[in-house]
Coordinates of C-alpha atoms in Angstrom, one line a residue:
M70 CA 75.3 80.3 105.5
R71 CA 76.2 83.0 103.9
K72 CA 73.4 83.8 101.8
I73 CA 70.9 83.1 104.3
H74 CA 72.7 85.6 106.0
F75 CA 72.4 88.1 103.4
I76 CA 68.3 87.2 103.4
M77 CA 67.9 87.6 107.4
G78 CA 69.6 90.5 106.8
L79 CA 67.9 92.3 104.5
L80 CA 64.5 91.0 106.6
L81 CA 65.9 92.3 109.7
S82 CA 66.1 95.4 108.1
A83 CA 62.8 95.8 107.2
L84 CA 61.2 94.3 109.9
S85 CA 63.2 96.1 113.0
C86 CA 65.4 98.5 111.3
R87 CA 65.3 101.0 108.5
A88 CA 63.6 99.6 105.4
Q89 CA 64.7 99.2 102.0
V90 CA 64.0 97.2 99.3
A91 CA 66.6 94.9 97.4
D92 CA 66.1 93.4 94.1
V93 CA 68.6 90.7 92.8
L94 CA 69.6 90.9 89.5
V95 CA 72.4 87.9 89.7
D96 CA 73.0 85.5 92.6
F97 CA 74.0 82.5 90.0
E98 CA 72.0 80.0 92.4
D99 CA 70.0 79.3 89.1
K100 CA 73.3 78.2 86.7
A101 CA 75.6 74.7 86.9
V102 CA 78.8 75.2 88.8
G103 CA 81.5 74.9 85.8
E104 CA 79.5 76.8 83.6
V105 CA 81.2 80.0 81.4
I106 CA 80.1 83.3 81.8
P107 CA 81.0 85.8 79.0
V108 CA 83.8 88.0 80.2
F109 CA 85.4 90.7 78.5
S110 CA 89.1 91.6 78.4
L111 CA 91.6 94.2 76.9
E112 CA 94.6 91.8 76.1
G113 CA 95.2 88.2 77.6
S114 CA 91.7 87.3 76.6
A115 CA 92.4 83.8 76.2
A116 CA 93.3 83.6 79.7
A117 CA 90.6 85.3 81.2
R118 CA 87.7 83.8 82.2
A119 CA 84.7 83.7 84.5
V120 CA 83.3 80.7 86.1
V121 CA 80.4 79.7 88.1
A122 CA 82.2 78.0 91.2
A123 CA 81.3 77.1 94.5
D124 CA 81.3 79.9 97.5
P125 CA 85.1 79.1 99.0
L126 CA 83.5 80.0 102.0
N127 CA 80.8 77.7 102.0
A128 CA 80.3 75.0 99.4
Q129 CA 76.3 75.1 99.4
N130 CA 76.4 78.3 97.6
K131 CA 77.1 79.5 94.1
V132 CA 79.6 82.3 92.8
V133 CA 81.3 83.4 90.2
H134 CA 84.6 83.3 90.2
V135 CA 86.6 85.6 87.9
T136 CA 90.6 84.6 86.6
T137 CA 92.7 86.6 84.6
G138 CA 95.7 86.0 83.1
A139 CA 99.4 87.4 84.3
D140 CA 100.0 89.8 80.8
A141 CA 96.2 91.1 80.9
T142 CA 95.6 94.7 81.9
E143 CA 92.1 95.0 82.0
S144 CA 89.3 92.5 82.8
A145 CA 85.3 92.3 83.2
L146 CA 82.3 90.8 84.2
N147 CA 79.1 92.1 82.3
V148 CA 75.9 92.1 83.7
R149 CA 73.1 93.0 81.5
V150 CA 69.6 92.0 83.1
V151 CA 66.1 92.7 82.1
N152 CA 64.5 90.7 84.8
L153 CA 63.8 93.8 87.1
P154 CA 60.4 93.6 88.6
T155 CA 57.5 95.2 86.5
G156 CA 56.9 98.8 85.9
K157 CA 60.6 98.9 87.2
T158 CA 63.4 101.1 85.7
L159 CA 66.6 101.6 86.8
G160 CA 65.8 105.4 86.8
D161 CA 63.3 104.0 90.3
Y162 CA 66.8 102.4 92.3
E163 CA 69.2 104.2 94.7
W164 CA 71.8 101.8 95.1
L165 CA 73.6 98.7 93.6
A166 CA 75.2 96.2 96.0
F167 CA 77.6 93.4 95.8
D168 CA 79.3 90.6 97.3
Y169 CA 82.9 91.0 96.9
Y170 CA 85.9 88.1 97.9
R171 CA 89.6 87.3 97.3
A172 CA 91.8 85.1 98.8
D173 CA 93.7 85.4 101.7
E174 CA 97.1 84.8 99.9
D175 CA 96.0 87.2 97.3
L176 CA 97.8 90.5 97.7
D177 CA 97.5 92.2 94.7
N178 CA 97.1 96.0 94.8
G179 CA 95.3 96.5 91.5
D180 CA 92.0 98.8 91.3
A181 CA 88.6 97.3 91.0
Y182 CA 85.6 99.0 88.9
V183 CA 82.0 99.6 88.1
S184 CA 81.1 101.2 84.9
M185 CA 77.9 101.9 83.7
N186 CA 77.0 101.8 79.6
G187 CA 81.1 102.7 79.6
K188 CA 80.8 105.2 82.0
E189 CA 82.9 104.6 85.4
V190 CA 80.4 105.1 88.1
W191 CA 83.0 103.7 90.7
R192 CA 86.2 102.6 91.6
D193 CA 88.0 101.3 94.8
A194 CA 91.8 100.0 95.0
R195 CA 92.4 100.2 98.9
N196 CA 90.1 98.4 100.2
I197 CA 89.0 95.8 97.9
C198 CA 92.3 94.9 98.0
Y199 CA 93.2 94.8 101.4
E200 CA 89.6 94.5 103.4
A201 CA 88.0 91.7 101.0
R202 CA 91.2 88.7 101.5
G203 CA 89.7 85.9 102.8
R204 CA 85.8 87.1 103.8
W205 CA 83.0 88.5 101.7
N206 CA 82.5 92.2 101.9
R207 CA 79.8 94.3 100.6
R208 CA 79.7 97.3 98.6
V209 CA 77.7 99.7 97.2
I210 CA 77.3 102.3 94.7
S211 CA 75.3 105.5 94.0
L212 CA 73.1 105.4 90.8
E213 CA 72.5 108.8 91.3
A214 CA 73.3 109.1 87.4
L215 CA 70.3 107.3 86.4
K216 CA 67.8 109.2 88.7
G217 CA 65.0 109.7 86.4
N218 CA 65.3 107.3 84.5
T219 CA 62.1 106.6 83.5
K220 CA 63.0 103.8 80.4
T221 CA 65.7 101.7 81.0
R222 CA 65.2 98.1 82.5
I223 CA 68.4 96.7 81.1
A224 CA 71.2 96.9 83.5
P225 CA 74.4 97.2 81.5
F226 CA 77.2 97.0 84.4
R227 CA 80.7 96.3 84.0
F228 CA 82.6 94.6 86.8
G229 CA 86.3 94.8 86.1
Y230 CA 89.6 94.8 87.1
L231 CA 92.4 96.4 86.5
G232 CA 95.6 94.8 85.6
G233 CA 97.2 90.9 85.8
G234 CA 96.5 87.9 87.6
K235 CA 93.3 88.8 89.4
D236 CA 91.5 85.9 91.2
Y237 CA 88.3 87.1 92.7
Y238 CA 84.5 86.1 93.2
L239 CA 81.6 87.9 93.0
D240 CA 77.8 87.3 93.9
N241 CA 74.5 88.8 95.5
I242 CA 74.6 91.8 92.7
R243 CA 71.0 93.6 93.1
L244 CA 69.4 96.8 93.2
V245 CA 68.2 98.6 96.4
R246 CA 65.3 101.4 96.5
D247 CA 63.1 103.3 98.7
V248 CA 65.4 103.2 101.5
D249 CA 64.0 104.7 104.9
Y250 CA 67.3 106.8 105.7
G251 CA 66.1 107.6 108.9
Y252 CA 66.5 111.4 108.0
D253 CA 64.8 114.3 106.0
L254 CA 67.4 116.0 104.8
D255 CA 64.4 118.9 104.5
D256 CA 63.4 119.2 108.0
P257 CA 66.7 120.7 109.9
A258 CA 65.3 119.5 113.5
T259 CA 66.5 115.6 111.9
T260 CA 70.2 116.4 111.0
L261 CA 73.3 116.1 114.1
R262 CA 74.1 119.8 112.5
H263 CA 71.5 121.6 113.0
Y264 CA 71.3 120.9 116.9
A265 CA 75.3 121.0 116.8
D266 CA 75.5 124.5 115.2
A267 CA 72.9 125.6 118.0
L268 CA 75.4 124.5 120.7
G269 CA 78.9 125.3 118.8
I270 CA 79.5 122.4 118.9
N271 CA 81.6 120.7 115.5
V272 CA 80.2 117.2 114.6
G273 CA 82.2 115.7 111.5
V274 CA 82.8 113.1 108.8
A275 CA 85.7 111.9 107.8
M276 CA 86.0 111.2 104.0
G277 CA 88.1 109.0 102.4
D278 CA 89.2 107.3 99.3
G279 CA 87.3 104.6 99.7
Q280 CA 83.9 106.8 99.9
G281 CA 85.0 106.9 96.0
F282 CA 81.8 107.5 94.6
F283 CA 81.2 110.9 96.5
L284 CA 83.4 112.9 94.7
S285 CA 83.6 111.1 91.7
N286 CA 81.5 112.0 88.4
G287 CA 80.7 115.2 90.1
Y288 CA 78.1 113.9 92.3
A289 CA 80.0 116.2 95.1
K290 CA 79.7 119.2 92.9
N291 CA 76.0 118.7 92.6
P292 CA 74.2 120.6 95.3
D293 CA 70.7 118.6 94.8
S294 CA 72.3 115.1 95.1
Q295 CA 71.4 112.6 97.7
L296 CA 75.2 112.3 98.3
T297 CA 76.0 115.7 99.1
R298 CA 73.0 116.9 100.5
T299 CA 73.8 113.8 103.0
F300 CA 77.3 114.9 103.7
T301 CA 77.0 118.9 104.0
G302 CA 73.3 118.2 105.6
L303 CA 74.3 116.2 108.7
F304 CA 77.7 117.5 109.6
N305 CA 79.6 120.9 110.1
L306 CA 83.1 119.5 110.0
T307 CA 84.8 117.3 107.7
V308 CA 88.6 116.0 107.2
C309 CA 90.0 114.1 104.8
E310 CA 90.9 110.7 106.0
N311 CA 94.2 109.9 103.7
D312 CA 94.0 112.5 100.8
M313 CA 96.2 114.9 102.7
K314 CA 98.8 112.7 104.1
W315 CA 102.4 112.8 102.8
E316 CA 102.2 110.1 100.6
V317 CA 99.2 112.3 98.4
T318 CA 100.3 116.0 99.0
E319 CA 104.3 115.4 98.3
P320 CA 104.8 112.2 96.7
E321 CA 107.9 113.2 95.0
Q322 CA 110.8 115.6 97.1
G323 CA 109.0 119.1 96.0
K324 CA 106.3 118.3 93.8
F325 CA 102.7 118.7 95.7
N326 CA 100.0 117.7 95.0
F327 CA 96.8 119.2 96.7
S328 CA 94.2 118.2 93.7
P329 CA 92.3 114.9 95.7
A330 CA 91.8 117.2 99.2
D331 CA 91.2 120.4 97.1
Q332 CA 87.7 118.4 96.0
L333 CA 86.7 117.7 99.6
V334 CA 87.7 121.4 100.9
E335 CA 85.8 123.1 98.2
V336 CA 82.5 121.2 98.9
A337 CA 83.0 121.6 102.7
L338 CA 83.6 125.6 102.0
A339 CA 81.2 125.8 99.7
N340 CA 78.3 124.8 102.4
G341 CA 79.8 126.4 105.4
M342 CA 81.4 123.3 106.5
K343 CA 84.6 123.6 108.6
V344 CA 87.9 121.6 107.4
R345 CA 90.3 119.7 109.8
G346 CA 93.5 119.0 108.6
H347 CA 95.0 115.3 108.7
T348 CA 97.9 115.2 109.1
L349 CA 101.9 116.8 108.5
C350 CA 103.9 115.0 110.1
W351 CA 102.8 110.6 110.7
P352 CA 105.9 107.8 110.6
N353 CA 102.9 106.4 108.0
H354 CA 101.7 107.0 104.9
L355 CA 105.2 108.3 103.9
P356 CA 106.4 108.4 100.1
G357 CA 109.7 106.0 99.9
W358 CA 111.7 108.8 99.3
V359 CA 111.8 110.0 103.2
Y360 CA 112.8 107.1 104.1
G361 CA 115.7 108.2 101.6
L362 CA 116.7 111.2 104.4
K363 CA 119.1 109.7 106.6
T364 CA 120.7 113.3 107.9
R365 CA 119.3 115.5 111.2
E366 CA 120.0 118.1 108.4
E367 CA 118.0 116.9 105.4
M368 CA 115.1 115.6 107.0
M369 CA 115.1 119.2 109.0
A370 CA 114.7 120.8 105.3
A371 CA 112.3 118.3 103.8
L372 CA 109.9 118.6 107.0
K373 CA 109.5 121.8 107.5
N374 CA 109.1 122.4 103.7
H375 CA 106.1 119.8 103.8
V376 CA 105.0 121.1 106.6
Q377 CA 104.5 124.7 106.1
T378 CA 103.9 124.4 102.1
V379 CA 100.5 122.0 103.1
V380 CA 99.8 124.7 105.8
D381 CA 100.0 127.8 103.5
H382 CA 98.0 125.7 100.7
Y383 CA 95.1 125.8 103.2
K384 CA 95.4 128.6 104.6
G385 CA 92.1 130.1 105.9
K386 CA 90.4 127.2 104.5
V387 CA 91.5 124.2 107.5
F388 CA 90.7 125.8 110.8
E389 CA 93.0 123.3 112.9
W390 CA 95.9 120.7 112.1
D391 CA 96.8 117.2 113.4
V392 CA 100.1 118.4 113.3
C393 CA 101.7 115.0 114.7
N394 CA 100.4 112.1 114.9
E395 CA 100.5 108.7 116.7
M396 CA 104.1 109.6 118.5
I397 CA 103.2 108.7 122.2
D398 CA 104.8 105.6 123.3
A399 CA 104.6 104.9 126.8
G400 CA 107.1 103.0 127.3
Q401 CA 109.7 105.6 126.4
E402 CA 110.5 107.8 129.7
D403 CA 110.0 111.1 127.4
G404 CA 106.6 109.9 126.3
L405 CA 107.8 109.6 122.7
C406 CA 108.2 107.1 119.8
R407 CA 111.1 106.3 118.8
D408 CA 110.1 106.7 115.0
L409 CA 111.5 107.4 111.9
F410 CA 111.5 111.5 112.6
Y411 CA 112.6 110.7 116.3
N412 CA 115.6 108.8 114.8
V413 CA 117.1 111.0 112.3
F414 CA 115.8 114.3 113.7
G415 CA 115.6 114.2 116.9
P416 CA 113.3 114.8 119.6
D417 CA 112.6 118.3 119.3
Y418 CA 110.9 117.5 115.8
L419 CA 108.1 117.8 117.3
D420 CA 108.3 121.3 118.7
S421 CA 109.4 122.2 115.4
C422 CA 106.7 121.0 113.8
F423 CA 104.2 122.8 115.4
V424 CA 106.3 126.5 115.4
W425 CA 106.7 125.7 111.3
A426 CA 102.6 125.5 110.7
H427 CA 102.0 128.4 113.4
E428 CA 104.5 130.4 111.0
A429 CA 102.7 129.0 108.1
D430 CA 99.0 130.1 109.6
P431 CA 99.3 131.6 112.9
D432 CA 94.9 131.0 112.9
A433 CA 94.8 128.1 112.7
R434 CA 94.7 125.5 115.9
L435 CA 97.1 123.2 116.0
V436 CA 97.2 119.8 117.9
M437 CA 98.3 116.2 118.9
N438 CA 96.8 113.0 117.7
D439 CA 96.8 109.8 119.3
F440 CA 94.9 106.2 119.9
L441 CA 94.2 104.5 122.9
V442 CA 94.7 108.0 125.5
E443 CA 91.0 108.4 126.3
I444 CA 91.1 107.0 129.6
D445 CA 92.2 108.8 133.0
G446 CA 95.3 107.0 134.3
D447 CA 96.1 104.7 131.4
G448 CA 100.2 105.2 131.1
K449 CA 99.6 106.4 127.2
A450 CA 97.3 109.3 128.6
M451 CA 99.1 110.2 130.5
K452 CA 102.5 110.7 128.9
L453 CA 100.0 112.3 125.8
L454 CA 98.6 114.8 128.7
D455 CA 102.5 115.2 130.3
L456 CA 104.1 116.2 126.6
A457 CA 101.1 118.6 126.0
V458 CA 102.0 120.5 128.9
K459 CA 105.3 120.6 128.7
M460 CA 104.6 121.8 125.4
K461 CA 102.3 124.6 126.5
R462 CA 104.9 125.5 129.2
K463 CA 107.5 125.8 126.9
G464 CA 105.4 128.2 124.5
I465 CA 105.0 125.9 122.1
P466 CA 102.1 127.0 120.1
I467 CA 99.9 123.9 121.2
D468 CA 96.0 124.1 121.4
G469 CA 95.0 120.8 122.1
V470 CA 95.1 117.2 121.7
G471 CA 93.4 114.9 119.3
W472 CA 91.8 111.4 120.8
Q473 CA 91.4 109.0 117.9
C474 CA 88.7 107.5 120.0
H475 CA 88.3 104.1 117.6
C476 CA 86.5 101.6 119.8
Y477 CA 87.6 98.2 120.5
W478 CA 85.0 96.2 122.5
L479 CA 81.4 97.5 123.1
G480 CA 81.1 99.8 125.9
C481 CA 84.5 100.7 126.0
F482 CA 83.5 104.3 126.1
A483 CA 80.3 104.1 127.8
W484 CA 81.8 101.8 130.8
Q485 CA 84.3 104.6 131.6
K486 CA 82.6 107.9 131.0
Q487 CA 83.6 109.5 134.5
K488 CA 87.0 108.5 133.9
M489 CA 87.7 110.0 130.2
K490 CA 85.7 113.3 131.8
T491 CA 88.3 113.6 134.3
L492 CA 91.0 113.1 131.8
I493 CA 89.2 116.0 129.9
N494 CA 89.0 118.5 133.0
R495 CA 92.8 117.7 133.7
Y496 CA 93.1 119.4 130.0
A497 CA 91.2 122.3 130.6
R498 CA 93.3 123.6 133.3
Y499 CA 96.6 124.1 131.4
G500 CA 94.3 125.8 128.5
L501 CA 94.3 122.6 126.5
D502 CA 91.4 121.6 124.6
V503 CA 90.4 117.8 123.3
S504 CA 88.8 116.8 119.7
F505 CA 87.3 113.3 119.2
T506 CA 88.5 112.6 116.3
E507 CA 88.4 109.8 115.0
M508 CA 85.1 107.6 116.2
D509 CA 84.4 104.3 115.1
Q510 CA 82.9 100.9 117.5
G511 CA 83.2 98.1 115.0
I512 CA 80.5 94.7 115.7
G513 CA 81.5 91.3 115.2
Y514 CA 81.2 89.9 111.1
N515 CA 78.2 87.4 112.3
D516 CA 76.4 90.4 114.1
R517 CA 76.1 92.1 110.5
D518 CA 73.0 93.7 110.1
K519 CA 71.5 92.8 113.2
L520 CA 69.5 95.4 115.1
S521 CA 70.4 94.4 118.7
A522 CA 74.3 94.8 118.0
W523 CA 73.7 98.2 116.2
E524 CA 71.9 98.9 119.1
A525 CA 74.6 97.6 121.7
Q526 CA 77.4 99.9 119.4
A527 CA 75.1 103.2 120.1
P528 CA 76.2 103.6 123.6
D529 CA 79.9 104.5 122.6
Y530 CA 78.7 107.2 120.6
R531 CA 76.5 108.8 123.0
T532 CA 78.8 108.8 125.7
L533 CA 80.8 110.8 123.6
M534 CA 78.1 113.1 122.4
E535 CA 77.7 113.9 126.0
L536 CA 81.2 114.4 126.5
A537 CA 81.1 116.9 123.7
V538 CA 78.1 118.3 125.2
E539 CA 79.0 118.6 129.4
C540 CA 82.7 119.7 128.8
P541 CA 83.6 123.3 127.2
N542 CA 86.6 122.2 125.8
V543 CA 86.0 119.2 124.0
S544 CA 85.6 121.1 120.4
S545 CA 84.8 118.5 117.8
I546 CA 83.1 114.9 117.5
I547 CA 84.3 113.1 114.6
V548 CA 83.1 109.3 113.0
W549 CA 85.9 108.1 110.6
G550 CA 84.2 107.5 107.9
M551 CA 80.9 108.3 106.0
N552 CA 78.9 104.9 105.7
D553 CA 79.8 101.2 106.6
P554 CA 81.3 100.2 103.3
Y555 CA 83.8 102.1 103.1
S556 CA 85.3 102.2 106.9
W557 CA 88.6 101.3 107.0
R558 CA 88.1 98.6 109.9
P559 CA 87.6 95.9 108.3
S560 CA 90.6 95.5 106.8
Y561 CA 91.8 96.4 109.5
D562 CA 91.1 94.3 112.5
G563 CA 87.8 93.2 111.0
A564 CA 85.8 94.6 112.5
Q565 CA 82.0 95.4 110.6
Q566 CA 79.6 98.3 110.4
P567 CA 81.5 100.2 112.8
L568 CA 79.8 103.8 111.7
I569 CA 76.6 106.0 112.2
L570 CA 75.2 105.4 108.7
G571 CA 74.6 101.9 107.3
D572 CA 75.2 100.7 103.8
Y573 CA 73.1 103.3 101.9
L574 CA 73.4 105.9 104.1
Q575 CA 70.5 105.1 106.6
A576 CA 70.5 106.3 109.9
K577 CA 71.5 103.7 112.9
P578 CA 70.6 103.7 116.6
A579 CA 74.5 105.0 117.2
Y580 CA 73.2 108.5 114.9
T581 CA 69.8 108.3 116.9
Q582 CA 71.1 108.3 120.0
M583 CA 73.8 111.1 119.8
L584 CA 70.9 113.2 117.7
D585 CA 68.8 113.1 121.3
V586 CA 71.1 113.9 123.2
L587 CA 71.8 117.2 121.2
K588 CA 68.3 117.6 120.9
A589 CA 68.2 117.6 124.8
S590 CA 70.8 119.9 124.9
V591 CA 69.2 122.6 123.1
V592 CA 65.4 122.2 124.0
T593 CA 65.6 124.0 127.5
G594 CA 61.9 125.5 127.5
I595 CA 63.2 128.9 127.5
E596 CA 62.4 130.4 123.5
T597 CA 64.7 133.9 124.1
V598 CA 68.1 133.3 122.5
E599 CA 70.7 135.7 121.4
T600 CA 74.4 135.4 120.3
T601 CA 77.7 136.7 121.4
D602 CA 80.9 135.8 120.9
G603 CA 81.6 136.2 124.6
T604 CA 83.7 139.5 125.0
R605 CA 80.7 141.9 124.9
G606 CA 79.0 143.0 128.2
N607 CA 79.0 141.7 131.8
M608 CA 79.1 137.6 130.9
N609 CA 80.9 137.5 134.2
V610 CA 77.7 135.4 136.0
V611 CA 75.8 133.2 133.5
Y612 CA 75.1 129.4 133.4
N613 CA 75.4 126.2 131.4
L614 CA 72.7 124.3 130.7
A615 CA 74.1 121.8 133.5
G616 CA 73.2 124.9 136.0
Q617 CA 76.8 125.4 136.4
Q618 CA 78.6 128.9 136.4
V619 CA 80.5 129.4 133.7
D620 CA 82.4 132.5 132.0
A621 CA 83.3 133.8 128.6
S622 CA 85.4 131.3 127.5
Y623 CA 82.5 128.9 128.1
K624 CA 81.3 127.4 124.2
G625 CA 78.0 127.1 123.5
I626 CA 74.5 128.0 124.7
V627 CA 74.2 129.6 128.5
I628 CA 71.6 130.9 130.2
K629 CA 71.5 134.8 131.6
N630 CA 69.3 136.9 132.9
G631 CA 66.6 134.6 131.9
K632 CA 67.5 134.4 128.1
K633 CA 69.5 131.5 125.9
I634 CA 72.6 132.8 124.3
L635 CA 75.0 130.8 122.3
Q636 CA 78.1 132.2 123.4
R637 CA 80.9 131.2 120.5

């Protein structure tokens, strides 16, 4: 029973994990099935209606079912609730949360939104449309705009949908307060960034269109907001999940749109963070016009212009690019997928993209990025290694590879750490770095909010952080999403709560274990700290924190003459 699961989840959070208080505004249990709820509609209002109905997955629960006519341009459910706990106002709450459901057969791509007092505070198209089909999904929205409001006790929320022919369900509309985040942004010693900076490791987070709360309404540009402080306080690197992909940056041939990505880049650089670029060449997320390119010459001209225009726009801002993404096919002798670029351009498209990117920004690091390539001996992993080495030997300007590190079963990395380390060392022999670029680890739908499930996913995160600390040629570890409700995984394979921060940005056990690894690597008992770029003085006899002799190319903390030195 979903509502019992929801209540138990809150109980577990309060007793076992990071606590918060959720005050339910509306759960429809006190209403009769068939009761009509007032609905707002701009057009087609006669056909737009909201009715209390049985939960499509559990008939014992009551929910609200919203439908709209085919000609409606917008419809919305108004929620005005005055039953906040005594002494509480909206300004006491940090988050608005609700559950959302759409039928399996409903494939419409309209935009869902929430507004307060006429001001839109959240919009979510992709995740709602794809993830919410056939299952209940949780959504959370920051109430940053109401912070400090001591007067309002009415919740004037509007849950809307743009477009006609909609069919969706809402339930458990609630306000959340008193969140125990599990870290103190005023105490750097509780943050990943503090120790990552000390060790010279990039610990990053992807920000996607799902995290619309972050960039909307200027929250990201408010340095005092909880959202911005969490983003810039916990991480020292970021990457756009989707906003640098071809369909966004060049939706029409020769017409570029950098505005969505520019917002994130601006906030990151203003706060001393690094930015990775993702991705220049990938046969997915392409605008329709690219599929119309039928000759090698057409594809070459379009691909070169796209790569160089995008890289040039972010020259000096993006330090590393995923030049090509998901190009490996272990079943092919040359290791390359027979995708659009291969079939129209030819196998040399890969080399060309790297050369063009290097011409546009000679200082940017360039890598290939792929999935299921993390384990030594696996066919796809060895094909990527072989391809990268061949490119390096040919003089192609490649600096390393990206391992996406999407974990598809619990323990998939923790159980195979040594094989991963062996493969990382193989890359090191050829002067190639490895980045963990898209880490996430999901749990089952029925295990949501369970501390035991969160603890079970933590060792895989810990393993990657250990490898990042132990292996000098691991340059970055990136979590693919900021907090659980806005991960891509539920819409892809149903994996739930796959990230290190929970619904309300609270630290999960995965965060704590990653932090523990960084702490242990920094705390050596040697008090004196110096910094070097690795080129000054005699750096031939130095040791890392594991007691291994390293040279000047090593990045991180080393010991020389009894002193701890941060070598960059």
